[in-house]
CSV table of C-alpha atoms in Angstrom, one decimal:
chain,number,residue,atom,x,y,z
T,261,MET,CA,105.4,65.7,174.0
T,262,THR,CA,105.7,61.8,174.1
T,263,ARG,CA,109.1,60.8,172.2
T,264,ARG,CA,107.9,57.9,169.8
T,265,SER,CA,110.1,54.8,169.9
T,266,THR,CA,112.0,53.2,166.6
T,267,TRP,CA,112.1,50.0,167.6
T,268,PRO,CA,109.7,48.9,165.1
T,269,VAL,CA,112.4,49.4,162.2
T,270,TRP,CA,114.5,46.7,163.4
T,271,ALA,CA,111.7,44.4,164.1
T,272,GLY,CA,110.5,45.1,160.7
T,273,LEU,CA,113.9,44.4,159.3
T,274,LEU,CA,114.8,41.5,161.6
T,275,LEU,CA,111.2,40.1,160.2
T,276,THR,CA,112.5,40.8,156.7
T,277,VAL,CA,115.8,38.2,157.6
T,278,ILE,CA,113.5,35.2,159.5
T,279,ALA,CA,111.1,35.7,156.4
T,280,VAL,CA,113.9,34.9,154.1
T,281,PHE,CA,115.5,32.1,156.1
T,282,SER,CA,112.1,30.8,157.3
T,283,TYR,CA,111.4,30.5,153.2
T,284,MET,CA,114.6,28.3,153.2
T,285,ALA,CA,114.0,26.3,155.8
T,286,VAL,CA,110.5,25.9,156.3
T,287,PHE,CA,108.1,26.9,153.0
T,288,VAL,CA,110.1,25.6,150.6
T,289,ASN,CA,108.6,22.5,151.9
T,290,PHE,CA,105.6,22.9,150.9
T,291,PRO,CA,104.2,23.4,147.8
T,292,LEU,CA,101.3,26.1,148.7
T,293,THR,CA,103.9,28.2,150.2
T,294,ARG,CA,106.8,27.2,147.7
T,295,ASP,CA,105.6,28.3,143.8
T,296,VAL,CA,104.0,31.6,145.3
T,297,PRO,CA,105.8,32.4,148.5
T,298,TRP,CA,102.1,33.4,150.5
T,299,ALA,CA,103.8,33.2,153.8
T,300,THR,CA,107.2,35.0,153.0
T,301,PHE,CA,104.8,37.8,151.4
T,302,LEU,CA,102.5,38.3,154.2
T,303,LEU,CA,105.7,38.5,157.0
T,304,PHE,CA,107.2,40.8,154.6
T,305,ALA,CA,104.1,42.6,154.6
T,306,ILE,CA,103.8,42.8,158.3
T,307,ALA,CA,107.9,43.9,158.5
T,308,LEU,CA,107.2,46.5,156.1
T,309,VAL,CA,104.5,48.0,158.2
T,310,LEU,CA,106.8,48.1,161.2
T,311,VAL,CA,109.1,49.4,159.6
T,312,ALA,CA,106.8,52.6,158.0
T,313,LEU,CA,105.7,52.7,161.7
T,314,GLY,CA,108.7,53.1,163.2
T,315,LEU,CA,109.9,55.8,160.7
T,316,ARG,CA,106.9,57.6,161.5
T,317,GLY,CA,108.3,57.8,165.0
T,318,ALA,CA,111.9,58.8,163.7
T,319,PHE,CA,110.8,61.5,162.1
T,320,GLN,CA,108.2,63.4,164.2
T,321,ALA,CA,109.0,66.7,165.8
T,322,GLY,CA,112.2,66.3,168.0
T,323,SER,CA,113.7,63.4,166.9
T,324,SER,CA,117.2,64.0,166.5
T,325,ARG,CA,118.6,63.7,163.5
T,326,GLY,CA,120.8,60.6,164.1
T,327,LYS,CA,117.5,58.6,164.6
T,328,LYS,CA,116.4,59.7,161.4
T,329,ILE,CA,119.5,59.1,159.5
T,330,VAL,CA,119.3,55.7,161.6
T,331,SER,CA,116.1,54.6,161.1
T,332,SER,CA,116.7,55.5,157.4
T,333,ILE,CA,118.9,53.2,156.8
T,334,GLY,CA,117.1,50.5,158.5
T,335,ALA,CA,114.6,51.2,156.5
T,336,VAL,CA,116.0,50.7,153.1
T,337,LEU,CA,117.7,47.7,154.6
T,338,SER,CA,114.5,45.7,154.6
T,339,VAL,CA,113.6,46.9,151.7
T,340,LEU,CA,116.8,45.2,150.4
T,341,VAL,CA,116.6,42.3,152.0
T,342,VAL,CA,112.4,41.9,150.4
T,343,GLY,CA,113.8,43.4,146.7
T,344,LEU,CA,116.6,40.5,147.1
T,345,PHE,CA,114.0,38.0,148.2
T,346,VAL,CA,112.0,38.8,145.0
T,347,PHE,CA,114.4,38.7,142.9
T,348,GLY,CA,116.0,35.8,143.4
T,349,PHE,CA,112.9,34.0,143.6
T,350,TYR,CA,111.3,35.3,140.2
T,351,PHE,CA,114.6,35.5,138.2
T,352,GLY,CA,116.8,32.7,140.4
T,353,SER,CA,114.8,29.9,139.6
T,354,ARG,CA,113.4,30.1,136.1
T,355,LEU,CA,113.1,26.7,134.7
T,356,PRO,CA,115.7,25.8,132.2
T,357,VAL,CA,115.3,26.9,127.7
T,358,SER,CA,115.4,23.3,126.5
T,359,ASN,CA,116.3,24.2,123.2
T,360,GLY,CA,117.3,20.3,122.5
T,361,ALA,CA,114.4,18.5,124.0
T,362,PRO,CA,113.3,16.3,121.0
T,363,ARG,CA,110.2,18.6,119.2
T,364,VAL,CA,107.3,17.4,117.2
T,365,GLY,CA,108.5,15.3,114.0
T,366,GLN,CA,111.8,14.2,115.6
T,367,LYS,CA,112.8,11.0,116.8
T,368,ALA,CA,112.9,10.3,120.6
T,369,PRO,CA,116.0,9.5,121.8
T,370,GLU,CA,116.3,5.6,122.9
T,371,PHE,CA,116.7,4.8,126.8
T,372,ARG,CA,117.8,1.4,128.6
T,373,LEU,CA,116.3,2.5,132.3
T,374,SER,CA,115.6,0.5,135.6
T,375,ASP,CA,111.7,0.4,136.4
T,376,SER,CA,110.6,-0.1,140.0
T,377,ASN,CA,111.0,-3.6,140.0
T,378,GLY,CA,114.7,-2.8,138.7
T,379,HIS,CA,114.0,-4.3,135.0
T,380,LEU,CA,115.8,-2.7,132.4
T,381,THR,CA,113.1,-1.3,129.9
T,382,ALA,CA,114.0,0.2,126.5
T,383,LEU,CA,112.0,2.8,124.8
T,384,SER,CA,111.3,0.7,121.6
T,385,GLU,CA,110.2,-2.2,123.6
T,386,LEU,CA,107.7,0.1,125.4
T,387,LEU,CA,106.9,0.8,121.8
T,388,THR,CA,106.5,-2.6,120.3
T,389,THR,CA,105.2,-4.5,123.0
T,390,PRO,CA,101.5,-5.5,122.9
T,391,LEU,CA,99.3,-4.7,126.3
T,392,ASN,CA,96.7,-7.2,126.8
T,393,GLY,CA,97.5,-8.7,123.4
T,394,ILE,CA,96.8,-5.2,121.7
T,395,ALA,CA,100.0,-3.5,120.0
T,396,PRO,CA,100.3,0.2,121.6
T,397,ARG,CA,99.8,3.4,119.3
T,398,GLY,CA,102.3,5.0,121.4
T,399,VAL,CA,103.9,6.4,124.6
T,400,LEU,CA,103.3,9.0,126.8
T,401,LEU,CA,106.9,10.0,128.6
T,402,VAL,CA,106.4,11.9,131.4
T,403,PHE,CA,109.2,13.4,133.0
T,404,TYR,CA,109.1,14.4,136.5
T,405,ARG,CA,111.2,16.8,139.2
T,406,GLY,CA,111.9,14.0,141.7
T,407,TYR,CA,112.6,13.9,145.5
T,408,TRP,CA,109.1,13.3,146.3
O,9,MET,CA,105.5,6.2,132.3
O,10,ALA,CA,107.4,8.6,134.4
O,11,ILE,CA,111.1,9.1,134.5
O,12,SER,CA,113.1,10.9,137.4
O,13,VAL,CA,116.2,10.7,139.4
O,14,ASP,CA,114.5,8.8,142.3
O,15,PRO,CA,116.2,5.3,142.7
O,16,PRO,CA,114.0,2.8,142.1
O,17,GLU,CA,113.2,1.8,145.7
O,18,VAL,CA,112.0,5.4,146.4
O,19,SER,CA,109.7,5.7,143.3
O,20,ARG,CA,107.7,2.4,144.1
O,21,GLU,CA,107.3,3.5,147.2
O,22,HIS,CA,105.5,6.8,146.3
O,23,PHE,CA,104.2,5.1,143.0
O,24,ARG,CA,102.5,2.6,145.5
O,25,LYS,CA,101.0,4.2,147.9
O,26,ALA,CA,99.4,6.6,145.0
O,27,ASN,CA,98.5,3.0,143.6
O,28,ILE,CA,99.4,4.1,140.4
O,29,THR,CA,100.6,1.3,137.3
O,30,PHE,CA,102.0,2.7,135.3
O,31,PRO,CA,105.9,2.4,134.5
O,32,ILE,CA,108.3,4.5,136.5
O,33,LEU,CA,111.6,4.1,135.5
O,34,SER,CA,114.5,6.0,137.1
O,35,ASP,CA,117.4,7.9,135.7
O,36,PRO,CA,119.6,8.4,138.5
O,37,ASN,CA,122.6,9.5,136.0
O,38,THR,CA,120.3,11.8,134.4
O,39,GLU,CA,121.6,10.5,131.3
O,40,THR,CA,118.0,10.3,129.4
O,41,ILE,CA,117.4,13.6,131.0
O,42,ARG,CA,120.7,14.9,129.3
O,43,ALA,CA,119.6,13.0,126.1
O,44,TYR,CA,116.3,15.0,126.3
O,45,ASP,CA,118.2,18.1,127.3
O,46,LEU,CA,116.1,18.4,130.0
O,47,VAL,CA,118.4,19.0,132.9
O,48,HIS,CA,117.7,21.7,135.9
O,49,LYS,CA,121.1,22.1,137.2
O,50,GLY,CA,121.6,21.9,141.0
O,51,ALA,CA,117.9,22.3,141.5
O,52,GLY,CA,117.3,19.1,143.4
O,53,GLU,CA,117.8,18.4,146.8
O,54,GLY,CA,121.4,19.0,148.1
O,55,GLY,CA,122.2,20.5,144.5
O,56,ARG,CA,121.9,17.3,142.8
O,57,ASP,CA,120.5,18.2,138.9
O,58,ILE,CA,117.3,17.0,138.2
O,59,ALA,CA,114.8,17.2,135.4
O,60,ARG,CA,112.7,20.0,134.4
O,61,PRO,CA,108.9,18.8,134.3
O,62,ALA,CA,108.0,17.8,130.7
O,63,GLU,CA,105.5,15.5,128.9
O,64,PHE,CA,106.1,13.7,125.6
O,65,LEU,CA,103.8,11.8,123.6
O,66,ILE,CA,105.4,9.4,121.0
O,67,ASP,CA,104.0,7.1,118.5
O,68,ARG,CA,105.1,3.7,117.4
O,69,THR,CA,107.4,4.7,114.9
O,70,GLY,CA,109.3,6.6,117.9
O,71,THR,CA,108.5,9.7,116.6
O,72,VAL,CA,107.3,12.7,118.6
O,73,ARG,CA,103.8,13.6,118.3
O,74,TRP,CA,103.1,16.3,120.8
O,75,VAL,CA,105.2,17.8,123.6
O,76,ASN,CA,104.3,19.8,126.8
O,77,LEU,CA,107.5,21.6,128.2
O,78,THR,CA,105.9,23.0,131.1
O,79,GLU,CA,106.8,25.9,133.1
O,80,ASN,CA,105.2,24.7,136.3
O,81,PHE,CA,105.3,21.1,137.6
O,82,TRP,CA,102.1,22.1,139.2
O,83,VAL,CA,100.7,22.9,135.6
O,84,ARG,CA,99.9,19.2,134.3
O,85,ALA,CA,98.7,18.8,130.6
O,86,THR,CA,95.0,17.4,131.4
O,87,PRO,CA,93.9,14.3,130.6
O,88,GLU,CA,91.5,15.9,127.5
O,89,GLN,CA,94.8,17.8,126.4
O,90,ILE,CA,96.6,14.4,126.3
O,91,MET,CA,93.6,12.4,124.3
O,92,GLN,CA,93.5,15.2,122.2
O,93,ALA,CA,97.1,14.7,121.3
O,94,GLY,CA,96.7,11.0,121.3
O,95,LYS,CA,94.2,11.1,118.2
O,96,THR,CA,97.1,12.5,116.0
O,97,LEU,CA,98.6,9.2,116.6
O,98,PRO,CA,98.6,6.9,113.4
């Protein structure tokens, strides 16, 4: 009777941890893998397959109870890591409510900020200064996250 | 026009490369971002406060005519949506 090894459970657990750290260190820098963490989910999938394989080996006939318990713990830990990441990702990084943002019909708060050449520019100036001799009909204000 | 927390030099370089010519303003102390209630606390590099994405169309009286509080900064208002909103300007 061949005894299956349970190393895949630990490899799987290790991979889930690596997946989380790789997201934080690498994938978060690329919009493609940041906003929906495809790469991380893929690593999680591979990890969980490994865990399943390891569990299967652990629950083979003739395996010791200790092996079953320890492997089960490893499997639970792996699932926990995945669960924590998913929870943190989807519930921890929501955008603020911004209830105080000006609504349609309200006055837009005045501001005076430096443009890219260091010149101070006010909203009221932008609304009234003619562009190519034509008075502007309005201003489209776009707020960016920044840190390009 | 665009507002972000980046200092003028950073924005200028980025937009020069992208060949963008509308005014780009810097709000490093998030004063304006706070006035518009758009602060996303600690979401920037190094835990700094940044703006959550948002767009406002303001008419020449300074009144807001259209608002787009985007949930995802990838999902921007399309030019068509903005043109439609622009039609409501007096």
